[in-house]
Amino acid sequence: GHLPKGKILVSREHLHHHADITYFSSLATKLRGAVPVLGLLLAVAVGIGGWSLGGGFVLAVAIGWSIYEWLHEAIHVSGPRGPYTRWAARHHLHHHFSKPGRNHGVTTPLWDILLGTYEGSPQVRVPAKVVTALPWLDHGLQASTSPLYLADYVIAGRGATSDREQAAN
């Protein structure tokens, strides 16, 4: 999403999301990007494995892609709810706020490990100016986010006072 520098749809949408972490592509835009990719993948997969194997493979890719999109938005909107989403949120938000060239994966670190872009993220520094865009972090102690998971984040910058910090004082 970073390398094409906004010259293709996926890159434009990704960079827009980085500029405004509350922005997510509409379903129509996601379909506009996914249909050609899945169509090409279907043609290749059917050519290699026939309709049953090729179609099943592309269906599995489409389902995986949908889960990825759902999890990505949930990380921003709902925050962590269990050990896996705790890892996923920390991993992905490290990409947003610390190192955009690292931790590209949302659902798994596999490709980051294979491509050398994985970086452990024990604690994420979130700029104070964007905390309100993450309501589960800004109002974490009043919501269903575990205080244990909130410890994975530090609000950085001047005036970095959240409800969590105020409750601690």
PDB file of N, CA, C and O in Angstrom, residues 106-167:
ATOM      1  N   VAL A 106      -2.103  -7.918   9.126  1.00  0.00           N
ATOM      2  CA  VAL A 106      -3.105  -7.626  10.151  1.00  0.00           C
ATOM      3  C   VAL A 106      -3.532  -8.923  10.829  1.00  0.00           C
ATOM      4  O   VAL A 106      -3.667  -8.977  12.047  1.00  0.00           O
ATOM      5  N   THR A 107      -3.717  -9.973  10.048  1.00  0.00           N
ATOM      6  CA  THR A 107      -4.233 -11.225  10.605  1.00  0.00           C
ATOM      7  C   THR A 107      -3.136 -12.211  10.988  1.00  0.00           C
ATOM      8  O   THR A 107      -3.366 -13.104  11.790  1.00  0.00           O
ATOM      9  N   THR A 108      -1.948 -12.044  10.423  1.00  0.00           N
ATOM     10  CA  THR A 108      -0.851 -12.964  10.690  1.00  0.00           C
ATOM     11  C   THR A 108       0.491 -12.259  10.463  1.00  0.00           C
ATOM     12  O   THR A 108       0.579 -11.378   9.604  1.00  0.00           O
ATOM     13  N   PRO A 109       1.531 -12.659  11.186  1.00  0.00           N
ATOM     14  CA  PRO A 109       2.851 -12.085  10.951  1.00  0.00           C
ATOM     15  C   PRO A 109       3.628 -12.835   9.867  1.00  0.00           C
ATOM     16  O   PRO A 109       4.759 -12.481   9.562  1.00  0.00           O
ATOM     17  N   LEU A 110       3.013 -13.865   9.269  1.00  0.00           N
ATOM     18  CA  LEU A 110       3.736 -14.749   8.345  1.00  0.00           C
ATOM     19  C   LEU A 110       4.492 -13.995   7.255  1.00  0.00           C
ATOM     20  O   LEU A 110       5.698 -14.167   7.105  1.00  0.00           O
ATOM     21  N   TRP A 111       3.800 -13.150   6.498  1.00  0.00           N
ATOM     22  CA  TRP A 111       4.472 -12.452   5.396  1.00  0.00           C
ATOM     23  C   TRP A 111       5.482 -11.442   5.901  1.00  0.00           C
ATOM     24  O   TRP A 111       6.521 -11.222   5.268  1.00  0.00           O
ATOM     25  N   ASP A 112       5.211 -10.812   7.038  1.00  0.00           N
ATOM     26  CA  ASP A 112       6.203  -9.893   7.610  1.00  0.00           C
ATOM     27  C   ASP A 112       7.480 -10.640   7.977  1.00  0.00           C
ATOM     28  O   ASP A 112       8.585 -10.141   7.757  1.00  0.00           O
ATOM     29  N   ILE A 113       7.331 -11.832   8.527  1.00  0.00           N
ATOM     30  CA  ILE A 113       8.511 -12.634   8.884  1.00  0.00           C
ATOM     31  C   ILE A 113       9.264 -13.031   7.620  1.00  0.00           C
ATOM     32  O   ILE A 113      10.486 -12.855   7.533  1.00  0.00           O
ATOM     33  N   LEU A 114       8.534 -13.554   6.624  1.00  0.00           N
ATOM     34  CA  LEU A 114       9.175 -14.001   5.384  1.00  0.00           C
ATOM     35  C   LEU A 114       9.839 -12.855   4.615  1.00  0.00           C
ATOM     36  O   LEU A 114      10.886 -13.043   4.005  1.00  0.00           O
ATOM     37  N   LEU A 115       9.241 -11.666   4.649  1.00  0.00           N
ATOM     38  CA  LEU A 115       9.780 -10.528   3.904  1.00  0.00           C
ATOM     39  C   LEU A 115      10.707  -9.639   4.729  1.00  0.00           C
ATOM     40  O   LEU A 115      11.206  -8.634   4.244  1.00  0.00           O
ATOM     41  N   GLY A 116      10.924 -10.012   5.985  1.00  0.00           N
ATOM     42  CA  GLY A 116      11.840  -9.255   6.833  1.00  0.00           C
ATOM     43  C   GLY A 116      11.282  -7.935   7.330  1.00  0.00           C
ATOM     44  O   GLY A 116      12.047  -7.041   7.705  1.00  0.00           O
ATOM     45  N   THR A 117       9.964  -7.788   7.358  1.00  0.00           N
ATOM     46  CA  THR A 117       9.356  -6.538   7.834  1.00  0.00           C
ATOM     47  C   THR A 117       8.706  -6.697   9.208  1.00  0.00           C
ATOM     48  O   THR A 117       8.071  -5.764   9.698  1.00  0.00           O
ATOM     49  N   TYR A 118       8.881  -7.846   9.838  1.00  0.00           N
ATOM     50  CA  TYR A 118       8.304  -8.067  11.168  1.00  0.00           C
ATOM     51  C   TYR A 118       9.120  -7.339  12.217  1.00  0.00           C
ATOM     52  O   TYR A 118      10.349  -7.339  12.189  1.00  0.00           O
ATOM     53  N   GLU A 119       8.424  -6.697  13.146  1.00  0.00           N
ATOM     54  CA  GLU A 119       9.088  -6.060  14.279  1.00  0.00           C
ATOM     55  C   GLU A 119       8.188  -6.242  15.500  1.00  0.00           C
ATOM     56  O   GLU A 119       7.013  -5.883  15.454  1.00  0.00           O
ATOM     57  N   GLY A 120       8.737  -6.824  16.537  1.00  0.00           N
ATOM     58  CA  GLY A 120       7.971  -6.995  17.770  1.00  0.00           C
ATOM     59  C   GLY A 120       7.498  -5.645  18.284  1.00  0.00           C
ATOM     60  O   GLY A 120       8.173  -4.636  18.105  1.00  0.00           O
ATOM     61  N   SER A 121       6.349  -5.645  18.886  1.00  0.00           N
ATOM     62  CA  SER A 121       5.795  -4.382  19.372  1.00  0.00           C
ATOM     63  C   SER A 121       5.188  -4.588  20.753  1.00  0.00           C
ATOM     64  O   SER A 121       3.982  -4.729  20.896  1.00  0.00           O
ATOM     65  N   PRO A 122       6.050  -4.638  21.782  1.00  0.00           N
ATOM     66  CA  PRO A 122       5.533  -4.876  23.129  1.00  0.00           C
ATOM     67  C   PRO A 122       4.640  -3.752  23.641  1.00  0.00           C
ATOM     68  O   PRO A 122       3.712  -3.982  24.398  1.00  0.00           O
ATOM     69  N   GLN A 123       4.909  -2.515  23.233  1.00  0.00           N
ATOM     70  CA  GLN A 123       4.087  -1.385  23.656  1.00  0.00           C
ATOM     71  C   GLN A 123       4.069  -0.366  22.514  1.00  0.00           C
ATOM     72  O   GLN A 123       5.097  -0.076  21.913  1.00  0.00           O
ATOM     73  N   VAL A 124       2.895   0.143  22.210  1.00  0.00           N
ATOM     74  CA  VAL A 124       2.713   1.063  21.090  1.00  0.00           C
ATOM     75  C   VAL A 124       2.506   2.473  21.621  1.00  0.00           C
ATOM     76  O   VAL A 124       1.686   2.689  22.508  1.00  0.00           O
ATOM     77  N   ARG A 125       3.251   3.421  21.051  1.00  0.00           N
ATOM     78  CA  ARG A 125       3.094   4.825  21.410  1.00  0.00           C
ATOM     79  C   ARG A 125       2.077   5.441  20.453  1.00  0.00           C
ATOM     80  O   ARG A 125       2.318   5.516  19.262  1.00  0.00           O
ATOM     81  N   VAL A 126       0.932   5.854  20.988  1.00  0.00           N
ATOM     82  CA  VAL A 126      -0.151   6.415  20.187  1.00  0.00           C
ATOM     83  C   VAL A 126      -0.130   7.927  20.363  1.00  0.00           C
ATOM     84  O   VAL A 126      -0.191   8.416  21.495  1.00  0.00           O
ATOM     85  N   PRO A 127      -0.040   8.686  19.277  1.00  0.00           N
ATOM     86  CA  PRO A 127      -0.053  10.148  19.411  1.00  0.00           C
ATOM     87  C   PRO A 127      -1.350  10.631  20.056  1.00  0.00           C
ATOM     88  O   PRO A 127      -2.439  10.156  19.723  1.00  0.00           O
ATOM     89  N   ALA A 128      -1.228  11.561  20.980  1.00  0.00           N
ATOM     90  CA  ALA A 128      -2.395  12.077  21.703  1.00  0.00           C
ATOM     91  C   ALA A 128      -3.454  12.618  20.754  1.00  0.00           C
ATOM     92  O   ALA A 128      -4.647  12.467  21.006  1.00  0.00           O
ATOM     93  N   LYS A 129      -3.032  13.193  19.628  1.00  0.00           N
ATOM     94  CA  LYS A 129      -3.991  13.808  18.703  1.00  0.00           C
ATOM     95  C   LYS A 129      -4.912  12.791  18.026  1.00  0.00           C
ATOM     96  O   LYS A 129      -5.941  13.178  17.484  1.00  0.00           O
ATOM     97  N   VAL A 130      -4.566  11.503  18.053  1.00  0.00           N
ATOM     98  CA  VAL A 130      -5.429  10.506  17.401  1.00  0.00           C
ATOM     99  C   VAL A 130      -6.140   9.586  18.384  1.00  0.00           C
ATOM    100  O   VAL A 130      -6.918   8.734  17.972  1.00  0.00           O
ATOM    101  N   VAL A 131      -5.899   9.747  19.664  1.00  0.00           N
ATOM    102  CA  VAL A 131      -6.505   8.855  20.655  1.00  0.00           C
ATOM    103  C   VAL A 131      -8.027   8.866  20.575  1.00  0.00           C
ATOM    104  O   VAL A 131      -8.661   7.822  20.681  1.00  0.00           O
ATOM    105  N   THR A 132      -8.620  10.022  20.337  1.00  0.00           N
ATOM    106  CA  THR A 132     -10.082  10.084  20.274  1.00  0.00           C
ATOM    107  C   THR A 132     -10.632   9.297  19.080  1.00  0.00           C
ATOM    108  O   THR A 132     -11.804   8.945  19.069  1.00  0.00           O
ATOM    109  N   ALA A 133      -9.800   9.010  18.088  1.00  0.00           N
ATOM    110  CA  ALA A 133     -10.235   8.200  16.946  1.00  0.00           C
ATOM    111  C   ALA A 133     -10.282   6.716  17.316  1.00  0.00           C
ATOM    112  O   ALA A 133     -10.806   5.907  16.556  1.00  0.00           O
ATOM    113  N   LEU A 134      -9.726   6.357  18.454  1.00  0.00           N
ATOM    114  CA  LEU A 134      -9.738   4.980  18.952  1.00  0.00           C
ATOM    115  C   LEU A 134     -10.525   4.977  20.268  1.00  0.00           C
ATOM    116  O   LEU A 134      -9.944   4.955  21.350  1.00  0.00           O
ATOM    117  N   PRO A 135     -11.844   4.991  20.200  1.00  0.00           N
ATOM    118  CA  PRO A 135     -12.646   5.140  21.422  1.00  0.00           C
ATOM    119  C   PRO A 135     -12.380   4.069  22.467  1.00  0.00           C
ATOM    120  O   PRO A 135     -12.452   4.345  23.664  1.00  0.00           O
ATOM    121  N   TRP A 136     -12.041   2.875  22.057  1.00  0.00           N
ATOM    122  CA  TRP A 136     -11.752   1.808  23.010  1.00  0.00           C
ATOM    123  C   TRP A 136     -10.499   2.117  23.815  1.00  0.00           C
ATOM    124  O   TRP A 136     -10.369   1.678  24.950  1.00  0.00           O
ATOM    125  N   LEU A 137      -9.597   2.917  23.263  1.00  0.00           N
ATOM    126  CA  LEU A 137      -8.380   3.306  23.982  1.00  0.00           C
ATOM    127  C   LEU A 137      -8.637   4.568  24.795  1.00  0.00           C
ATOM    128  O   LEU A 137      -8.258   4.654  25.962  1.00  0.00           O
ATOM    129  N   ASP A 138      -9.316   5.519  24.214  1.00  0.00           N
ATOM    130  CA  ASP A 138      -9.577   6.786  24.889  1.00  0.00           C
ATOM    131  C   ASP A 138     -10.479   6.610  26.110  1.00  0.00           C
ATOM    132  O   ASP A 138     -10.301   7.251  27.128  1.00  0.00           O
ATOM    133  N   HIS A 139     -11.457   5.720  26.003  1.00  0.00           N
ATOM    134  CA  HIS A 139     -12.411   5.496  27.086  1.00  0.00           C
ATOM    135  C   HIS A 139     -12.332   4.061  27.588  1.00  0.00           C
ATOM    136  O   HIS A 139     -13.323   3.504  28.038  1.00  0.00           O
ATOM    137  N   GLY A 140     -11.155   3.486  27.503  1.00  0.00           N
ATOM    138  CA  GLY A 140     -10.964   2.068  27.779  1.00  0.00           C
ATOM    139  C   GLY A 140     -11.475   1.558  29.099  1.00  0.00           C
ATOM    140  O   GLY A 140     -12.063   0.487  29.162  1.00  0.00           O
ATOM    141  N   LEU A 141     -11.269   2.294  30.178  1.00  0.00           N
ATOM    142  CA  LEU A 141     -11.686   1.789  31.480  1.00  0.00           C
ATOM    143  C   LEU A 141     -13.199   1.800  31.642  1.00  0.00           C
ATOM    144  O   LEU A 141     -13.730   1.114  32.497  1.00  0.00           O
ATOM    145  N   GLN A 142     -13.889   2.569  30.821  1.00  0.00           N
ATOM    146  CA  GLN A 142     -15.344   2.619  30.912  1.00  0.00           C
ATOM    147  C   GLN A 142     -15.993   1.647  29.925  1.00  0.00           C
ATOM    148  O   GLN A 142     -17.180   1.444  29.951  1.00  0.00           O
ATOM    149  N   ALA A 143     -15.197   1.077  29.035  1.00  0.00           N
ATOM    150  CA  ALA A 143     -15.727   0.170  28.014  1.00  0.00           C
ATOM    151  C   ALA A 143     -15.347  -1.262  28.366  1.00  0.00           C
ATOM    152  O   ALA A 143     -14.964  -1.556  29.490  1.00  0.00           O
ATOM    153  N   SER A 144     -15.437  -2.130  27.413  1.00  0.00           N
ATOM    154  CA  SER A 144     -15.186  -3.549  27.673  1.00  0.00           C
ATOM    155  C   SER A 144     -13.750  -3.966  27.384  1.00  0.00           C
ATOM    156  O   SER A 144     -13.454  -5.150  27.362  1.00  0.00           O
ATOM    157  N   THR A 145     -12.856  -3.013  27.143  1.00  0.00           N
ATOM    158  CA  THR A 145     -11.460  -3.342  26.895  1.00  0.00           C
ATOM    159  C   THR A 145     -10.763  -3.610  28.217  1.00  0.00           C
ATOM    160  O   THR A 145     -10.820  -2.801  29.140  1.00  0.00           O
ATOM    161  N   SER A 146     -10.097  -4.733  28.305  1.00  0.00           N
ATOM    162  CA  SER A 146      -9.403  -5.114  29.524  1.00  0.00           C
ATOM    163  C   SER A 146      -8.268  -4.141  29.842  1.00  0.00           C
ATOM    164  O   SER A 146      -7.487  -3.785  28.960  1.00  0.00           O
ATOM    165  N   PRO A 147      -8.127  -3.715  31.106  1.00  0.00           N
ATOM    166  CA  PRO A 147      -6.994  -2.867  31.486  1.00  0.00           C
ATOM    167  C   PRO A 147      -5.654  -3.533  31.154  1.00  0.00           C
ATOM    168  O   PRO A 147      -4.683  -2.850  30.854  1.00  0.00           O
ATOM    169  N   LEU A 148      -5.611  -4.857  31.189  1.00  0.00           N
ATOM    170  CA  LEU A 148      -4.400  -5.581  30.811  1.00  0.00           C
ATOM    171  C   LEU A 148      -4.003  -5.235  29.378  1.00  0.00           C
ATOM    172  O   LEU A 148      -2.845  -4.977  29.077  1.00  0.00           O
ATOM    173  N   TYR A 149      -4.991  -5.202  28.472  1.00  0.00           N
ATOM    174  CA  TYR A 149      -4.713  -4.890  27.071  1.00  0.00           C
ATOM    175  C   TYR A 149      -4.369  -3.425  26.891  1.00  0.00           C
ATOM    176  O   TYR A 149      -3.575  -3.064  26.030  1.00  0.00           O
ATOM    177  N   LEU A 150      -4.970  -2.557  27.692  1.00  0.00           N
ATOM    178  CA  LEU A 150      -4.681  -1.130  27.600  1.00  0.00           C
ATOM    179  C   LEU A 150      -3.236  -0.827  27.974  1.00  0.00           C
ATOM    180  O   LEU A 150      -2.665   0.155  27.510  1.00  0.00           O
ATOM    181  N   ALA A 151      -2.626  -1.680  28.771  1.00  0.00           N
ATOM    182  CA  ALA A 151      -1.227  -1.490  29.171  1.00  0.00           C
ATOM    183  C   ALA A 151      -0.285  -1.617  27.980  1.00  0.00           C
ATOM    184  O   ALA A 151       0.880  -1.233  28.073  1.00  0.00           O
ATOM    185  N   ASP A 152      -0.778  -2.126  26.844  1.00  0.00           N
ATOM    186  CA  ASP A 152       0.043  -2.272  25.639  1.00  0.00           C
ATOM    187  C   ASP A 152       0.247  -0.943  24.924  1.00  0.00           C
ATOM    188  O   ASP A 152       0.975  -0.880  23.935  1.00  0.00           O
ATOM    189  N   TYR A 153      -0.397   0.131  25.410  1.00  0.00           N
ATOM    190  CA  TYR A 153      -0.382   1.411  24.707  1.00  0.00           C
ATOM    191  C   TYR A 153       0.036   2.532  25.634  1.00  0.00           C
ATOM    192  O   TYR A 153      -0.341   2.565  26.789  1.00  0.00           O
ATOM    193  N   VAL A 154       0.818   3.454  25.085  1.00  0.00           N
ATOM    194  CA  VAL A 154       1.222   4.664  25.793  1.00  0.00           C
ATOM    195  C   VAL A 154       0.779   5.830  24.930  1.00  0.00           C
ATOM    196  O   VAL A 154       1.028   5.843  23.720  1.00  0.00           O
ATOM    197  N   ILE A 155       0.127   6.787  25.533  1.00  0.00           N
ATOM    198  CA  ILE A 155      -0.314   7.960  24.791  1.00  0.00           C
ATOM    199  C   ILE A 155       0.808   8.976  24.845  1.00  0.00           C
ATOM    200  O   ILE A 155       1.238   9.402  25.917  1.00  0.00           O
ATOM    201  N   ALA A 156       1.301   9.361  23.670  1.00  0.00           N
ATOM    202  CA  ALA A 156       2.490  10.206  23.575  1.00  0.00           C
ATOM    203  C   ALA A 156       2.130  11.598  23.070  1.00  0.00           C
ATOM    204  O   ALA A 156       1.211  11.768  22.286  1.00  0.00           O
ATOM    205  N   GLY A 157       2.866  12.580  23.535  1.00  0.00           N
ATOM    206  CA  GLY A 157       2.689  13.940  23.046  1.00  0.00           C
ATOM    207  C   GLY A 157       2.167  14.866  24.129  1.00  0.00           C
ATOM    208  O   GLY A 157       1.721  14.445  25.177  1.00  0.00           O
ATOM    209  N   ARG A 158       2.248  16.150  23.838  1.00  0.00           N
ATOM    210  CA  ARG A 158       1.758  17.144  24.796  1.00  0.00           C
ATOM    211  C   ARG A 158       0.271  16.995  25.013  1.00  0.00           C
ATOM    212  O   ARG A 158      -0.475  16.732  24.086  1.00  0.00           O
ATOM    213  N   GLY A 159      -0.158  17.182  26.239  1.00  0.00           N
ATOM    214  CA  GLY A 159      -1.572  17.076  26.559  1.00  0.00           C
ATOM    215  C   GLY A 159      -2.082  15.650  26.435  1.00  0.00           C
ATOM    216  O   GLY A 159      -3.246  15.428  26.194  1.00  0.00           O
ATOM    217  N   ALA A 160      -1.182  14.698  26.586  1.00  0.00           N
ATOM    218  CA  ALA A 160      -1.552  13.285  26.406  1.00  0.00           C
ATOM    219  C   ALA A 160      -2.243  12.763  27.648  1.00  0.00           C
ATOM    220  O   ALA A 160      -1.709  11.981  28.400  1.00  0.00           O
ATOM    221  N   THR A 161      -3.433  13.226  27.882  1.00  0.00           N
ATOM    222  CA  THR A 161      -4.186  12.768  29.042  1.00  0.00           C
ATOM    223  C   THR A 161      -5.430  12.053  28.558  1.00  0.00           C
ATOM    224  O   THR A 161      -6.255  12.636  27.871  1.00  0.00           O
ATOM    225  N   SER A 162      -5.541  10.808  28.892  1.00  0.00           N
ATOM    226  CA  SER A 162      -6.724  10.045  28.516  1.00  0.00           C
ATOM    227  C   SER A 162      -7.523   9.741  29.774  1.00  0.00           C
ATOM    228  O   SER A 162      -7.076   9.980  30.884  1.00  0.00           O
ATOM    229  N   ASP A 163      -8.709   9.193  29.593  1.00  0.00           N
ATOM    230  CA  ASP A 163      -9.508   8.774  30.742  1.00  0.00           C
ATOM    231  C   ASP A 163      -8.736   7.773  31.585  1.00  0.00           C
ATOM    232  O   ASP A 163      -8.833   7.764  32.805  1.00  0.00           O
ATOM    233  N   ARG A 164      -7.953   6.914  30.910  1.00  0.00           N
ATOM    234  CA  ARG A 164      -7.176   5.903  31.614  1.00  0.00           C
ATOM    235  C   ARG A 164      -6.175   6.554  32.564  1.00  0.00           C
ATOM    236  O   ARG A 164      -6.042   6.187  33.715  1.00  0.00           O
ATOM    237  N   GLU A 165      -5.470   7.583  32.050  1.00  0.00           N
ATOM    238  CA  GLU A 165      -4.491   8.268  32.892  1.00  0.00           C
ATOM    239  C   GLU A 165      -5.167   9.066  34.010  1.00  0.00           C
ATOM    240  O   GLU A 165      -4.675   9.110  35.137  1.00  0.00           O
ATOM    241  N   GLN A 166      -6.298   9.692  33.695  1.00  0.00           N
ATOM    242  CA  GLN A 166      -7.011  10.442  34.714  1.00  0.00           C
ATOM    243  C   GLN A 166      -7.512   9.531  35.816  1.00  0.00           C
ATOM    244  O   GLN A 166      -7.467   9.876  36.997  1.00  0.00           O
ATOM    245  N   ALA A 167      -7.961   8.329  35.450  1.00  0.00           N
ATOM    246  CA  ALA A 167      -8.447   7.381  36.452  1.00  0.00           C
ATOM    247  C   ALA A 167      -7.320   6.908  37.351  1.00  0.00           C
ATOM    248  O   ALA A 167      -7.541   6.598  38.519  1.00  0.00           O
TER     249      ALA A 167
END
